[in-house]
């Protein structure tokens, strides 16, 4: 993990250098906070192709679900034949049975969050040459005096993070179109349990991590809404 921390620390320091060279530092929001927000934007922009592809793939899989259920009823008496027919069906419709592509953007973002957590925990080791150099920079963000510490108001960044996570899951084609099956019920339960866990743990995390993650969530929500609008427009044109 040290290699990942070093790489992310170098990128973060470079972005900080670019941001700090733009002009005078605002009193309410530090260069450090702006760097974290800029990193969120960059990571989301990079993941746009993957997010779009996975969203389209999940949407297509959901649309094919009724036909898959019909296959199960028709060939359910033999597991081997059902598996063969299912694979043929996916191949004919150019769809993915595994759905790994839909998980890739989430995995990438999770790896980045882990890397950021390591860098923020030991900034003198991965971000700046010495701890004194890190302590010398401003790290405030509006109501937060130091982003290295937890948010003093639990209802602020931790809550924004949790609520935005719910919004992302609701905009996900898979969770948005779940039915009443057992799997759907489990997915729906996880949709609420995960953000609650993030909210509770977030009250003790460094605010820098929550700012990066929460701001990234807001950007992703905007991206998904734009993709949905373009998708509806495409359907109407067709």
PDB file of C-alpha atoms in Angstrom:
ATOM      1  CA  UNK A   1       0.000   0.000   0.000  1.00  0.00           C
ATOM      2  CA  UNK A   2       2.984   2.315   0.534  1.00  0.00           C
ATOM      3  CA  UNK A   3       3.471   2.539  -3.233  1.00  0.00           C
ATOM      4  CA  UNK A   4      -0.168   3.581  -3.701  1.00  0.00           C
ATOM      5  CA  UNK A   5       0.136   6.177  -0.926  1.00  0.00           C
ATOM      6  CA  UNK A   6       3.329   7.582  -2.475  1.00  0.00           C
ATOM      7  CA  UNK A   7       1.735   7.831  -5.926  1.00  0.00           C
ATOM      8  CA  UNK A   8      -1.416   9.499  -4.635  1.00  0.00           C
ATOM      9  CA  UNK A   9       0.656  11.817  -2.415  1.00  0.00           C
ATOM     10  CA  UNK A  10       2.691  12.953  -5.448  1.00  0.00           C
ATOM     11  CA  UNK A  11      -0.483  13.631  -7.472  1.00  0.00           C
ATOM     12  CA  UNK A  12      -2.097  15.479  -4.567  1.00  0.00           C
ATOM     13  CA  UNK A  13       1.025  17.618  -4.049  1.00  0.00           C
ATOM     14  CA  UNK A  14       1.172  18.462  -7.763  1.00  0.00           C
ATOM     15  CA  UNK A  15      -2.496  19.511  -7.803  1.00  0.00           C
ATOM     16  CA  UNK A  16      -1.893  21.561  -4.645  1.00  0.00           C
ATOM     17  CA  UNK A  17       0.987  23.358  -6.408  1.00  0.00           C
ATOM     18  CA  UNK A  18      -1.252  24.177  -9.390  1.00  0.00           C
ATOM     19  CA  UNK A  19      -4.140  25.394  -7.191  1.00  0.00           C
ATOM     20  CA  UNK A  20      -1.906  27.482  -4.911  1.00  0.00           C
ATOM     21  CA  UNK A  21      -0.447  29.226  -7.945  1.00  0.00           C
ATOM     22  CA  UNK A  22      -3.835  30.535  -9.128  1.00  0.00           C
ATOM     23  CA  UNK A  23      -3.901  33.594  -6.854  1.00  0.00           C
ATOM     24  CA  UNK A  24      -4.511  34.753  -3.299  1.00  0.00           C
ATOM     25  CA  UNK A  25      -5.854  32.102  -0.922  1.00  0.00           C
ATOM     26  CA  UNK A  26      -9.479  32.776   0.157  1.00  0.00           C
ATOM     27  CA  UNK A  27     -10.092  33.088   3.899  1.00  0.00           C
ATOM     28  CA  UNK A  28     -13.079  30.742   3.992  1.00  0.00           C
ATOM     29  CA  UNK A  29     -11.647  27.909   1.902  1.00  0.00           C
ATOM     30  CA  UNK A  30      -7.999  26.857   1.874  1.00  0.00           C
ATOM     31  CA  UNK A  31      -5.897  25.722  -1.057  1.00  0.00           C
ATOM     32  CA  UNK A  32      -5.845  22.312   0.605  1.00  0.00           C
ATOM     33  CA  UNK A  33      -9.646  22.089   0.512  1.00  0.00           C
ATOM     34  CA  UNK A  34      -9.704  23.267  -3.107  1.00  0.00           C
ATOM     35  CA  UNK A  35      -7.072  20.625  -3.948  1.00  0.00           C
ATOM     36  CA  UNK A  36      -9.270  17.868  -2.528  1.00  0.00           C
ATOM     37  CA  UNK A  37     -12.259  19.138  -4.521  1.00  0.00           C
ATOM     38  CA  UNK A  38     -10.151  19.387  -7.679  1.00  0.00           C
ATOM     39  CA  UNK A  39      -8.999  15.788  -7.130  1.00  0.00           C
ATOM     40  CA  UNK A  40     -12.651  14.718  -6.845  1.00  0.00           C
ATOM     41  CA  UNK A  41     -13.475  16.380 -10.153  1.00  0.00           C
ATOM     42  CA  UNK A  42     -10.435  14.845 -11.885  1.00  0.00           C
ATOM     43  CA  UNK A  43     -11.196  11.327 -10.635  1.00  0.00           C
ATOM     44  CA  UNK A  44     -14.846  11.597 -11.723  1.00  0.00           C
ATOM     45  CA  UNK A  45     -13.912  12.965 -15.154  1.00  0.00           C
ATOM     46  CA  UNK A  46     -11.493  10.069 -15.654  1.00  0.00           C
ATOM     47  CA  UNK A  47     -14.179   7.569 -14.650  1.00  0.00           C
ATOM     48  CA  UNK A  48     -16.895   9.002 -16.968  1.00  0.00           C
ATOM     49  CA  UNK A  49     -16.395   6.366 -19.733  1.00  0.00           C
ATOM     50  CA  UNK A  50     -16.495   3.529 -17.179  1.00  0.00           C
ATOM     51  CA  UNK A  51     -19.495   4.994 -15.342  1.00  0.00           C
ATOM     52  CA  UNK A  52     -21.410   5.497 -18.598  1.00  0.00           C
ATOM     53  CA  UNK A  53     -20.568   2.007 -19.860  1.00  0.00           C
ATOM     54  CA  UNK A  54     -21.502   0.332 -16.567  1.00  0.00           C
ATOM     55  CA  UNK A  55     -24.743   2.334 -16.315  1.00  0.00           C
ATOM     56  CA  UNK A  56     -25.761   1.321 -19.842  1.00  0.00           C
ATOM     57  CA  UNK A  57     -24.795  -2.306 -19.146  1.00  0.00           C
ATOM     58  CA  UNK A  58     -26.846  -2.450 -15.935  1.00  0.00           C
ATOM     59  CA  UNK A  59     -29.806  -0.806 -17.642  1.00  0.00           C
ATOM     60  CA  UNK A  60     -29.637  -3.319 -20.489  1.00  0.00           C
ATOM     61  CA  UNK A  61     -29.405  -6.233 -18.053  1.00  0.00           C
ATOM     62  CA  UNK A  62     -32.510  -4.989 -16.231  1.00  0.00           C
ATOM     63  CA  UNK A  63     -34.413  -4.677 -19.529  1.00  0.00           C
ATOM     64  CA  UNK A  64     -33.504  -8.282 -20.369  1.00  0.00           C
ATOM     65  CA  UNK A  65     -34.621  -9.601 -16.971  1.00  0.00           C
ATOM     66  CA  UNK A  66     -38.161 -10.649 -18.043  1.00  0.00           C
ATOM     67  CA  UNK A  67     -36.730 -12.756 -20.882  1.00  0.00           C
ATOM     68  CA  UNK A  68     -34.227 -14.325 -18.486  1.00  0.00           C
ATOM     69  CA  UNK A  69     -37.071 -15.253 -16.144  1.00  0.00           C
ATOM     70  CA  UNK A  70     -38.839 -16.874 -19.089  1.00  0.00           C
ATOM     71  CA  UNK A  71     -35.691 -18.923 -19.812  1.00  0.00           C
ATOM     72  CA  UNK A  72     -35.600 -20.091 -16.180  1.00  0.00           C
ATOM     73  CA  UNK A  73     -39.199 -21.282 -16.398  1.00  0.00           C
ATOM     74  CA  UNK A  74     -38.578 -23.038 -19.692  1.00  0.00           C
ATOM     75  CA  UNK A  75     -35.243 -24.745 -18.902  1.00  0.00           C
ATOM     76  CA  UNK A  76     -35.275 -24.716 -15.093  1.00  0.00           C
ATOM     77  CA  UNK A  77     -35.614 -28.489 -15.005  1.00  0.00           C
ATOM     78  CA  UNK A  78     -31.951 -28.872 -16.081  1.00  0.00           C
ATOM     79  CA  UNK A  79     -29.273 -26.582 -14.587  1.00  0.00           C
ATOM     80  CA  UNK A  80     -26.715 -27.375 -17.309  1.00  0.00           C
ATOM     81  CA  UNK A  81     -29.084 -26.568 -20.186  1.00  0.00           C
ATOM     82  CA  UNK A  82     -30.308 -23.427 -18.399  1.00  0.00           C
ATOM     83  CA  UNK A  83     -26.744 -22.193 -17.952  1.00  0.00           C
ATOM     84  CA  UNK A  84     -25.954 -22.860 -21.616  1.00  0.00           C
ATOM     85  CA  UNK A  85     -29.115 -21.107 -22.842  1.00  0.00           C
ATOM     86  CA  UNK A  86     -28.472 -18.163 -20.501  1.00  0.00           C
ATOM     87  CA  UNK A  87     -24.931 -17.677 -21.810  1.00  0.00           C
ATOM     88  CA  UNK A  88     -26.202 -17.882 -25.397  1.00  0.00           C
ATOM     89  CA  UNK A  89     -28.871 -15.317 -24.557  1.00  0.00           C
ATOM     90  CA  UNK A  90     -26.305 -12.888 -23.095  1.00  0.00           C
ATOM     91  CA  UNK A  91     -24.054 -13.358 -26.123  1.00  0.00           C
ATOM     92  CA  UNK A  92     -26.894 -12.751 -28.600  1.00  0.00           C
ATOM     93  CA  UNK A  93     -27.909  -9.561 -26.776  1.00  0.00           C
ATOM     94  CA  UNK A  94     -24.330  -8.333 -26.248  1.00  0.00           C
ATOM     95  CA  UNK A  95     -24.821  -8.212 -22.472  1.00  0.00           C
ATOM     96  CA  UNK A  96     -22.633  -9.185 -19.529  1.00  0.00           C
ATOM     97  CA  UNK A  97     -23.633 -12.024 -17.237  1.00  0.00           C
ATOM     98  CA  UNK A  98     -21.013 -11.291 -14.601  1.00  0.00           C
ATOM     99  CA  UNK A  99     -21.626  -7.560 -14.330  1.00  0.00           C
ATOM    100  CA  UNK A 100     -18.005  -6.920 -13.338  1.00  0.00           C
ATOM    101  CA  UNK A 101     -17.863  -3.778 -15.477  1.00  0.00           C
ATOM    102  CA  UNK A 102     -20.590  -2.214 -13.328  1.00  0.00           C
ATOM    103  CA  UNK A 103     -18.436  -2.677 -10.221  1.00  0.00           C
ATOM    104  CA  UNK A 104     -15.241  -1.226 -11.730  1.00  0.00           C
ATOM    105  CA  UNK A 105     -15.996   2.504 -11.151  1.00  0.00           C
ATOM    106  CA  UNK A 106     -16.937   1.741  -7.518  1.00  0.00           C
ATOM    107  CA  UNK A 107     -13.731  -0.269  -7.008  1.00  0.00           C
ATOM    108  CA  UNK A 108     -11.600   2.530  -8.503  1.00  0.00           C
ATOM    109  CA  UNK A 109     -13.209   5.164  -6.277  1.00  0.00           C
ATOM    110  CA  UNK A 110     -12.813   2.908  -3.225  1.00  0.00           C
ATOM    111  CA  UNK A 111      -9.081   2.444  -3.959  1.00  0.00           C
ATOM    112  CA  UNK A 112      -8.662   6.236  -4.276  1.00  0.00           C
ATOM    113  CA  UNK A 113     -10.451   6.803  -0.946  1.00  0.00           C
ATOM    114  CA  UNK A 114      -8.148   4.249   0.748  1.00  0.00           C
ATOM    115  CA  UNK A 115      -5.107   5.994  -0.786  1.00  0.00           C
ATOM    116  CA  UNK A 116      -6.327   9.397   0.395  1.00  0.00           C
ATOM    117  CA  UNK A 117      -6.966   8.007   3.887  1.00  0.00           C
ATOM    118  CA  UNK A 118      -3.338   6.807   4.069  1.00  0.00           C
ATOM    119  CA  UNK A 119      -1.946  10.121   2.791  1.00  0.00           C
ATOM    120  CA  UNK A 120      -4.016  12.245   5.206  1.00  0.00           C
ATOM    121  CA  UNK A 121      -3.066   9.984   8.117  1.00  0.00           C
ATOM    122  CA  UNK A 122       0.670  10.541   7.468  1.00  0.00           C
ATOM    123  CA  UNK A 123       0.975  13.787   5.448  1.00  0.00           C
ATOM    124  CA  UNK A 124       4.619  14.370   6.381  1.00  0.00           C
ATOM    125  CA  UNK A 125       5.512  10.995   4.886  1.00  0.00           C
ATOM    126  CA  UNK A 126       3.497  11.093   1.654  1.00  0.00           C
ATOM    127  CA  UNK A 127       2.428  14.677   0.958  1.00  0.00           C
ATOM    128  CA  UNK A 128       5.072  17.109   2.194  1.00  0.00           C
ATOM    129  CA  UNK A 129       8.765  16.827   3.060  1.00  0.00           C
ATOM    130  CA  UNK A 130       8.193  17.375   6.777  1.00  0.00           C
ATOM    131  CA  UNK A 131       5.305  17.548   9.237  1.00  0.00           C
ATOM    132  CA  UNK A 132       6.198  21.188   9.921  1.00  0.00           C
ATOM    133  CA  UNK A 133       5.675  21.977   6.218  1.00  0.00           C
ATOM    134  CA  UNK A 134       2.230  20.392   6.320  1.00  0.00           C
ATOM    135  CA  UNK A 135       1.321  22.197   9.565  1.00  0.00           C
ATOM    136  CA  UNK A 136       2.327  25.506   7.986  1.00  0.00           C
ATOM    137  CA  UNK A 137      -0.410  25.391   5.314  1.00  0.00           C
ATOM    138  CA  UNK A 138      -4.028  26.429   5.863  1.00  0.00           C
ATOM    139  CA  UNK A 139      -6.441  23.511   5.996  1.00  0.00           C
ATOM    140  CA  UNK A 140      -9.749  25.230   6.722  1.00  0.00           C
ATOM    141  CA  UNK A 141     -13.035  24.744   4.885  1.00  0.00           C
ATOM    142  CA  UNK A 142     -15.780  27.195   5.890  1.00  0.00           C
ATOM    143  CA  UNK A 143     -16.946  25.871   9.320  1.00  0.00           C
ATOM    144  CA  UNK A 144     -14.022  23.396   9.642  1.00  0.00           C
ATOM    145  CA  UNK A 145     -10.806  24.947  10.965  1.00  0.00           C
ATOM    146  CA  UNK A 146      -8.622  21.908  10.166  1.00  0.00           C
ATOM    147  CA  UNK A 147      -9.540  19.246   7.611  1.00  0.00           C
ATOM    148  CA  UNK A 148      -7.150  16.842   9.330  1.00  0.00           C
ATOM    149  CA  UNK A 149      -9.689  16.567  12.154  1.00  0.00           C
ATOM    150  CA  UNK A 150     -13.265  15.185  12.149  1.00  0.00           C
ATOM    151  CA  UNK A 151     -16.114  17.522  11.208  1.00  0.00           C
ATOM    152  CA  UNK A 152     -17.199  19.354  14.402  1.00  0.00           C
ATOM    153  CA  UNK A 153     -20.804  19.148  13.201  1.00  0.00           C
ATOM    154  CA  UNK A 154     -21.873  15.534  12.637  1.00  0.00           C
ATOM    155  CA  UNK A 155     -24.814  16.699  10.511  1.00  0.00           C
ATOM    156  CA  UNK A 156     -22.556  18.397   7.968  1.00  0.00           C
ATOM    157  CA  UNK A 157     -20.014  16.440   5.869  1.00  0.00           C
ATOM    158  CA  UNK A 158     -20.822  12.983   7.362  1.00  0.00           C
ATOM    159  CA  UNK A 159     -24.536  13.514   6.681  1.00  0.00           C
ATOM    160  CA  UNK A 160     -23.917  14.947   3.183  1.00  0.00           C
ATOM    161  CA  UNK A 161     -21.761  11.915   2.459  1.00  0.00           C
ATOM    162  CA  UNK A 162     -24.414   9.444   3.617  1.00  0.00           C
ATOM    163  CA  UNK A 163     -27.336  11.147   1.843  1.00  0.00           C
ATOM    164  CA  UNK A 164     -25.403  11.580  -1.401  1.00  0.00           C
ATOM    165  CA  UNK A 165     -24.520   7.877  -1.294  1.00  0.00           C
ATOM    166  CA  UNK A 166     -28.233   7.025  -1.076  1.00  0.00           C
ATOM    167  CA  UNK A 167     -28.925   9.335  -4.031  1.00  0.00           C
ATOM    168  CA  UNK A 168     -26.259   7.602  -6.139  1.00  0.00           C
ATOM    169  CA  UNK A 169     -27.709   4.180  -5.338  1.00  0.00           C
ATOM    170  CA  UNK A 170     -31.223   5.361  -6.233  1.00  0.00           C
ATOM    171  CA  UNK A 171     -29.917   6.662  -9.567  1.00  0.00           C
ATOM    172  CA  UNK A 172     -28.277   3.309 -10.228  1.00  0.00           C
ATOM    173  CA  UNK A 173     -30.417   1.422 -12.810  1.00  0.00           C
ATOM    174  CA  UNK A 174     -30.059  -1.845 -10.889  1.00  0.00           C
ATOM    175  CA  UNK A 175     -31.359  -0.533  -7.558  1.00  0.00           C
ATOM    176  CA  UNK A 176     -33.861   1.825  -9.179  1.00  0.00           C
ATOM    177  CA  UNK A 177     -35.628  -1.078 -10.936  1.00  0.00           C
ATOM    178  CA  UNK A 178     -35.473  -3.778  -8.259  1.00  0.00           C
ATOM    179  CA  UNK A 179     -38.548  -5.881  -7.804  1.00  0.00           C
ATOM    180  CA  UNK A 180     -39.887  -7.731  -4.779  1.00  0.00           C
ATOM    181  CA  UNK A 181     -37.614 -10.793  -4.880  1.00  0.00           C
ATOM    182  CA  UNK A 182     -35.350 -11.830  -2.013  1.00  0.00           C
ATOM    183  CA  UNK A 183     -32.271 -10.538  -3.835  1.00  0.00           C
ATOM    184  CA  UNK A 184     -34.026  -7.234  -4.497  1.00  0.00           C
ATOM    185  CA  UNK A 185     -34.937  -6.943  -0.827  1.00  0.00           C
ATOM    186  CA  UNK A 186     -31.330  -7.555   0.230  1.00  0.00           C
ATOM    187  CA  UNK A 187     -30.100  -4.976  -2.266  1.00  0.00           C
ATOM    188  CA  UNK A 188     -32.618  -2.445  -0.979  1.00  0.00           C
ATOM    189  CA  UNK A 189     -31.530  -3.100   2.599  1.00  0.00           C
ATOM    190  CA  UNK A 190     -27.864  -2.596   1.673  1.00  0.00           C
ATOM    191  CA  UNK A 191     -28.822   0.647  -0.073  1.00  0.00           C
ATOM    192  CA  UNK A 192     -29.669   2.116   3.322  1.00  0.00           C
ATOM    193  CA  UNK A 193     -27.310   0.200   5.625  1.00  0.00           C
ATOM    194  CA  UNK A 194     -24.146   1.213   3.711  1.00  0.00           C
ATOM    195  CA  UNK A 195     -24.771   5.007   3.896  1.00  0.00           C
ATOM    196  CA  UNK A 196     -25.686   4.705   7.593  1.00  0.00           C
ATOM    197  CA  UNK A 197     -22.376   2.922   8.254  1.00  0.00           C
ATOM    198  CA  UNK A 198     -20.501   5.578   6.238  1.00  0.00           C
ATOM    199  CA  UNK A 199     -22.268   8.306   8.243  1.00  0.00           C
ATOM    200  CA  UNK A 200     -21.419   6.747  11.627  1.00  0.00           C
ATOM    201  CA  UNK A 201     -17.769   6.050  10.725  1.00  0.00           C
ATOM    202  CA  UNK A 202     -17.492   9.447   9.002  1.00  0.00           C
ATOM    203  CA  UNK A 203     -18.062  11.249  12.302  1.00  0.00           C
ATOM    204  CA  UNK A 204     -14.586  10.030  13.374  1.00  0.00           C
ATOM    205  CA  UNK A 205     -12.769  10.321  10.039  1.00  0.00           C
ATOM    206  CA  UNK A 206     -10.629  13.252   8.915  1.00  0.00           C
ATOM    207  CA  UNK A 207     -12.826  15.892   7.262  1.00  0.00           C
ATOM    208  CA  UNK A 208     -10.453  15.916   4.277  1.00  0.00           C
ATOM    209  CA  UNK A 209     -11.546  12.392   3.390  1.00  0.00           C
ATOM    210  CA  UNK A 210     -15.237  13.287   3.732  1.00  0.00           C
ATOM    211  CA  UNK A 211     -14.821  16.466   1.665  1.00  0.00           C
ATOM    212  CA  UNK A 212     -13.183  14.521  -1.155  1.00  0.00           C
ATOM    213  CA  UNK A 213     -15.723  11.690  -1.023  1.00  0.00           C
ATOM    214  CA  UNK A 214     -18.831  13.845  -0.504  1.00  0.00           C
ATOM    215  CA  UNK A 215     -17.911  16.372  -3.197  1.00  0.00           C
ATOM    216  CA  UNK A 216     -17.166  13.481  -5.541  1.00  0.00           C
ATOM    217  CA  UNK A 217     -20.608  12.028  -4.781  1.00  0.00           C
ATOM    218  CA  UNK A 218     -22.266  15.335  -5.719  1.00  0.00           C
ATOM    219  CA  UNK A 219     -20.323  15.393  -8.998  1.00  0.00           C
ATOM    220  CA  UNK A 220     -21.367  11.793  -9.720  1.00  0.00           C
ATOM    221  CA  UNK A 221     -25.032  12.594  -9.026  1.00  0.00           C
ATOM    222  CA  UNK A 222     -24.853  15.436 -11.567  1.00  0.00           C
ATOM    223  CA  UNK A 223     -23.122  13.116 -14.060  1.00  0.00           C
ATOM    224  CA  UNK A 224     -25.754  10.395 -13.659  1.00  0.00           C
ATOM    225  CA  UNK A 225     -28.618  12.894 -14.046  1.00  0.00           C
ATOM    226  CA  UNK A 226     -27.045  14.208 -17.265  1.00  0.00           C
ATOM    227  CA  UNK A 227     -26.606  10.625 -18.532  1.00  0.00           C
ATOM    228  CA  UNK A 228     -30.262   9.895 -17.725  1.00  0.00           C
ATOM    229  CA  UNK A 229     -31.385  13.006 -19.639  1.00  0.00           C
ATOM    230  CA  UNK A 230     -29.278  12.034 -22.655  1.00  0.00           C
ATOM    231  CA  UNK A 231     -30.598   8.471 -22.426  1.00  0.00           C
ATOM    232  CA  UNK A 232     -34.229   9.672 -22.426  1.00  0.00           C
ATOM    233  CA  UNK A 233     -33.492  12.018 -25.326  1.00  0.00           C
ATOM    234  CA  UNK A 234     -31.961   9.147 -27.303  1.00  0.00           C
ATOM    235  CA  UNK A 235     -35.022   6.938 -26.668  1.00  0.00           C
ATOM    236  CA  UNK A 236     -37.381   9.711 -27.830  1.00  0.00           C
ATOM    237  CA  UNK A 237     -35.343  10.262 -31.001  1.00  0.00           C
ATOM    238  CA  UNK A 238     -35.370   6.548 -31.772  1.00  0.00           C
TER     239      UNK A 238
END
